[in-house]
Amino acid sequence: MLHVHLGMYGAWTFGGDQDFAAASSIGAPRRIGEREVHDDGAPAAEPCRDADGWVQPPSPAATVRLRLRAEHGWADLIGASRCRALTPAEAADVVAGLGPDPLNDDDPAPFYDLARRTRRPIGVVLMDQAAVSGIGNIFRAEALFRAGIDPWRPAREVSAPDLESLWADNAALMREGVRLGRIVTTRPEHRPGIPAEAAWPEHANYVYQRQGLACLVCGREAIVVEEMAARKLYRCLTCQS
């Protein structure tokens, strides 16, 4: 079994023929990868194929750490903080140490229970992979903003409805990220006329890396960047007071 942790800089990029369906990339923002069709909807040129009839990908870049191939496409892994082969027993040990994953439709009860019992800030709990899996720095900042929750609020002081909202919103945002190959968290009313597919990067997020800019909701220049548990924390001092 393969264990990959993208970390801050890792990403999967994908390519293939017109029968291959995948986002152009997943992970850290990078150059848009191979596309199955041109922007005008016309079929892409027929790719080269090997002796078995499988689509032939280009030579991997020097930074590619792993390539997976299928009949109609391929996936390249770049910049991951961890990539290793595990036995089934080793994989089970890794999974046992993780909290429920919103993207997998896991039962969120262990996350709710842990949050209700800790004084740690909710912003720290959301980044604790033993509490809840898969929520990175962008999702943490954006989900808390969308919920109007101060990241420094002790987790046990966050109401049950707010915890449920955080879980559901992260699940929805993560699924949208998989669909788009980019993390887009802004609601349509806060990027009028701009579809989610065209939102990244200027119109994609509310607070992440927008310190010093006007908030898209309150209009004030109240977005700040702070440090929380050795990671950058972005929030709006007005909307998340």
Short mmCIF file of C-alpha atoms in Angstrom, two decimals:
data_model
loop_
_atom_site.label_atom_id
_atom_site.label_comp_id
_atom_site.label_asym_id
_atom_site.label_seq_id
_atom_site.Cartn_x
_atom_site.Cartn_y
_atom_site.Cartn_z
CA MET A 1 0.00 0.00 0.00
CA LEU A 2 1.15 3.53 -0.75
CA HIS A 3 1.28 6.23 1.96
CA VAL A 4 1.57 9.79 0.66
CA HIS A 5 1.47 13.00 2.69
CA LEU A 6 1.51 16.06 0.45
CA GLY A 7 2.50 18.48 3.20
CA MET A 8 2.84 22.15 2.29
CA TYR A 9 4.46 21.72 -1.11
CA GLY A 10 3.33 18.35 -2.46
CA ALA A 11 0.97 17.91 -5.40
CA TRP A 12 -0.37 15.33 -7.80
CA THR A 13 -0.59 16.36 -11.45
CA PHE A 14 -2.57 14.36 -13.99
CA GLY A 15 -2.69 13.88 -17.73
CA GLY A 16 -4.14 11.53 -20.29
CA ASP A 17 -6.31 11.04 -23.35
CA GLN A 18 -9.91 12.14 -23.79
CA ASP A 19 -11.16 9.05 -21.97
CA PHE A 20 -9.19 10.03 -18.85
CA ALA A 21 -11.12 12.06 -16.26
CA ALA A 22 -9.28 13.84 -13.43
CA ALA A 23 -8.55 17.29 -12.11
CA SER A 24 -5.42 18.84 -13.63
CA SER A 25 -3.79 18.85 -10.20
CA ILE A 26 -4.41 18.27 -6.51
CA GLY A 27 -2.30 19.81 -3.77
CA ALA A 28 -0.02 22.82 -3.63
CA PRO A 29 -0.79 25.43 -6.32
CA ARG A 30 1.22 24.64 -9.45
CA ARG A 31 1.17 25.00 -13.19
CA ILE A 32 -2.02 23.60 -14.68
CA GLY A 33 -1.28 20.08 -15.86
CA GLU A 34 -2.23 18.17 -18.97
CA ARG A 35 -5.80 18.62 -20.21
CA GLU A 36 -8.03 16.04 -21.85
CA VAL A 37 -9.67 18.58 -24.19
CA HIS A 38 -8.79 22.03 -25.46
CA ASP A 39 -10.49 25.09 -23.96
CA ASP A 40 -12.78 25.35 -27.00
CA GLY A 41 -14.07 21.84 -26.35
CA ALA A 42 -12.38 20.32 -29.37
CA PRO A 43 -10.76 16.91 -28.75
CA ALA A 44 -7.08 17.05 -27.91
CA ALA A 45 -4.59 15.57 -30.37
CA GLU A 46 -4.34 11.79 -30.15
CA PRO A 47 -1.48 11.02 -27.72
CA CYS A 48 1.30 8.55 -28.42
CA ARG A 49 0.71 5.00 -27.21
CA ASP A 50 3.03 2.19 -26.24
CA ALA A 51 3.07 -1.36 -27.59
CA ASP A 52 0.24 -2.35 -25.25
CA GLY A 53 -1.98 0.50 -26.42
CA TRP A 54 -1.61 2.49 -23.21
CA VAL A 55 -1.26 6.26 -23.51
CA GLN A 56 2.43 7.21 -23.44
CA PRO A 57 3.15 10.05 -20.99
CA PRO A 58 6.02 12.51 -21.50
CA SER A 59 9.28 11.90 -19.70
CA PRO A 60 8.87 12.77 -16.01
CA ALA A 61 10.38 16.00 -14.74
CA ALA A 62 13.42 15.70 -12.50
CA THR A 63 11.28 16.62 -9.48
CA VAL A 64 8.77 13.79 -9.96
CA ARG A 65 9.02 11.42 -7.01
CA LEU A 66 6.44 8.88 -8.15
CA ARG A 67 4.49 8.17 -11.33
CA LEU A 68 1.35 6.04 -11.54
CA ARG A 69 0.17 4.87 -14.96
CA ALA A 70 -3.10 3.52 -16.29
CA GLU A 71 -4.33 2.71 -19.75
CA HIS A 72 -5.70 6.18 -20.45
CA GLY A 73 -3.60 8.45 -18.23
CA TRP A 74 -1.02 9.02 -15.55
CA ALA A 75 -0.40 10.79 -12.25
CA ASP A 76 2.86 12.39 -11.13
CA LEU A 77 3.73 13.15 -7.50
CA ILE A 78 5.94 16.15 -6.81
CA GLY A 79 7.22 17.69 -3.59
CA ALA A 80 5.46 15.42 -1.08
CA SER A 81 6.79 15.40 2.46
CA ARG A 82 6.24 11.63 2.66
CA CYS A 83 5.91 8.85 0.11
CA ARG A 84 6.46 5.24 1.16
CA ALA A 85 5.25 1.71 0.55
CA LEU A 86 3.59 0.03 3.54
CA THR A 87 2.48 -3.45 4.39
CA PRO A 88 -1.24 -3.83 5.21
CA ALA A 89 -0.36 -3.99 8.91
CA GLU A 90 1.73 -0.81 8.72
CA ALA A 91 -1.05 0.96 6.83
CA ALA A 92 -3.56 -0.08 9.49
CA ASP A 93 -1.32 1.43 12.18
CA VAL A 94 -1.19 4.75 10.29
CA VAL A 95 -4.97 4.86 9.84
CA ALA A 96 -5.54 3.96 13.50
CA GLY A 97 -3.69 7.11 14.54
CA LEU A 98 -5.82 9.42 12.41
CA GLY A 99 -9.06 11.15 13.28
CA PRO A 100 -12.20 10.90 11.14
CA ASP A 101 -11.90 12.23 7.59
CA PRO A 102 -14.66 14.54 6.29
CA LEU A 103 -13.82 13.55 2.71
CA ASN A 104 -14.48 9.88 3.48
CA ASP A 105 -17.88 10.43 5.12
CA ASP A 106 -16.42 9.11 8.39
CA ASP A 107 -18.40 9.34 11.62
CA PRO A 108 -17.52 12.77 13.09
CA ALA A 109 -18.39 11.74 16.67
CA PRO A 110 -14.74 11.25 17.77
CA PHE A 111 -13.93 14.77 16.53
CA TYR A 112 -16.89 16.28 18.39
CA ASP A 113 -16.00 14.38 21.56
CA LEU A 114 -12.36 15.48 21.52
CA ALA A 115 -13.27 19.11 20.78
CA ARG A 116 -15.71 19.21 23.71
CA ARG A 117 -12.98 18.03 26.11
CA THR A 118 -10.03 20.28 25.24
CA ARG A 119 -9.07 23.84 26.08
CA ARG A 120 -6.88 24.04 22.97
CA PRO A 121 -7.99 26.64 20.41
CA ILE A 122 -10.32 25.31 17.76
CA GLY A 123 -7.80 26.45 15.16
CA VAL A 124 -5.25 24.06 16.65
CA VAL A 125 -7.69 21.17 16.93
CA LEU A 126 -8.67 21.44 13.25
CA MET A 127 -5.01 21.00 12.28
CA ASP A 128 -4.48 18.02 14.59
CA GLN A 129 -4.63 14.97 12.31
CA ALA A 130 -5.38 12.76 15.32
CA ALA A 131 -8.53 14.83 15.91
CA VAL A 132 -9.73 15.22 12.33
CA SER A 133 -7.96 14.17 9.14
CA GLY A 134 -7.21 16.12 6.01
CA ILE A 135 -7.88 19.71 7.09
CA GLY A 136 -4.80 21.70 6.12
CA ASN A 137 -3.98 25.34 6.73
CA ILE A 138 -6.14 26.76 3.94
CA PHE A 139 -9.24 24.75 4.82
CA ARG A 140 -8.73 25.58 8.52
CA ALA A 141 -8.58 29.33 7.90
CA GLU A 142 -11.39 29.43 5.37
CA ALA A 143 -13.85 27.17 7.20
CA LEU A 144 -13.44 29.14 10.43
CA PHE A 145 -14.01 32.39 8.55
CA ARG A 146 -17.11 31.02 6.80
CA ALA A 147 -18.45 29.98 10.21
CA GLY A 148 -17.58 33.32 11.82
CA ILE A 149 -15.54 31.58 14.52
CA ASP A 150 -12.45 33.06 16.19
CA PRO A 151 -9.65 30.49 15.69
CA TRP A 152 -8.39 31.23 19.21
CA ARG A 153 -11.66 30.22 20.87
CA PRO A 154 -11.16 27.18 23.12
CA ALA A 155 -12.57 24.18 21.30
CA ARG A 156 -14.76 23.18 24.23
CA GLU A 157 -16.49 26.58 24.01
CA VAL A 158 -17.52 26.02 20.40
CA SER A 159 -21.18 25.02 20.32
CA ALA A 160 -22.32 21.64 19.05
CA PRO A 161 -24.11 23.23 16.04
CA ASP A 162 -20.92 25.14 15.15
CA LEU A 163 -18.80 21.96 15.36
CA GLU A 164 -21.29 20.20 13.11
CA SER A 165 -21.18 23.14 10.70
CA LEU A 166 -17.38 23.07 10.62
CA TRP A 167 -17.40 19.36 9.81
CA ALA A 168 -20.02 19.68 7.07
CA ASP A 169 -18.42 22.76 5.53
CA ASN A 170 -14.95 21.22 5.43
CA ALA A 171 -16.40 18.12 3.78
CA ALA A 172 -18.09 20.24 1.12
CA LEU A 173 -15.03 22.43 0.53
CA MET A 174 -12.73 19.42 0.27
CA ARG A 175 -15.00 17.72 -2.27
CA GLU A 176 -15.08 20.93 -4.30
CA GLY A 177 -11.29 21.05 -4.12
CA VAL A 178 -11.10 17.54 -5.56
CA ARG A 179 -13.49 18.52 -8.35
CA LEU A 180 -11.63 21.71 -9.25
CA GLY A 181 -8.07 20.67 -8.51
CA ARG A 182 -7.84 23.99 -6.62
CA ILE A 183 -9.03 25.18 -3.21
CA VAL A 184 -11.86 27.64 -3.84
CA THR A 185 -13.82 28.65 -0.75
CA THR A 186 -15.59 31.86 -1.69
CA ARG A 187 -19.35 31.78 -2.10
CA PRO A 188 -20.80 32.90 -5.47
CA GLU A 189 -22.20 36.12 -4.01
CA HIS A 190 -18.70 37.21 -2.99
CA ARG A 191 -17.24 36.72 -6.50
CA PRO A 192 -20.18 37.83 -8.68
CA GLY A 193 -19.91 36.74 -12.29
CA ILE A 194 -16.87 34.57 -11.63
CA PRO A 195 -17.46 30.80 -11.66
CA ALA A 196 -15.55 28.59 -9.25
CA GLU A 197 -13.51 27.21 -12.15
CA ALA A 198 -12.10 30.69 -12.85
CA ALA A 199 -11.81 31.95 -9.27
CA TRP A 200 -8.27 30.82 -8.47
CA PRO A 201 -6.20 32.60 -7.29
CA GLU A 202 -7.52 36.17 -7.09
CA HIS A 203 -11.10 35.32 -6.11
CA ALA A 204 -10.64 31.93 -4.48
CA ASN A 205 -10.35 32.61 -0.75
CA TYR A 206 -11.59 34.91 2.00
CA VAL A 207 -8.61 35.23 4.36
CA TYR A 208 -5.82 32.87 3.32
CA GLN A 209 -2.84 35.02 2.24
CA ARG A 210 -5.10 38.10 2.07
CA GLN A 211 -3.66 39.93 5.08
CA GLY A 212 -3.89 43.69 4.71
CA LEU A 213 -6.60 43.49 2.06
CA ALA A 214 -10.25 44.45 2.42
CA CYS A 215 -12.45 41.63 3.65
CA LEU A 216 -14.89 40.42 1.00
CA VAL A 217 -17.68 40.30 3.58
CA CYS A 218 -17.26 43.22 6.00
CA GLY A 219 -15.27 45.42 3.62
CA ARG A 220 -12.74 46.42 6.27
CA GLU A 221 -8.98 46.00 6.06
CA ALA A 222 -9.15 43.67 9.04
CA ILE A 223 -7.50 40.49 7.74
CA VAL A 224 -4.36 39.61 9.68
CA VAL A 225 -1.78 36.84 9.72
CA GLU A 226 -0.63 35.47 13.06
CA GLU A 227 1.24 32.41 14.30
CA MET A 228 -0.57 29.47 15.85
CA ALA A 229 1.29 26.28 16.77
CA ALA A 230 4.18 27.16 14.43
CA ARG A 231 1.86 27.67 11.44
CA LYS A 232 0.51 30.83 9.86
CA LEU A 233 -3.05 31.66 10.86
CA TYR A 234 -5.24 33.96 8.77
CA ARG A 235 -8.43 35.55 10.09
CA CYS A 236 -10.63 38.65 9.89
CA LEU A 237 -10.65 40.62 13.14
CA THR A 238 -14.16 41.89 12.39
CA CYS A 239 -15.98 38.86 11.02
CA GLN A 240 -14.36 36.44 13.51
CA SER A 241 -14.49 38.49 16.69
#
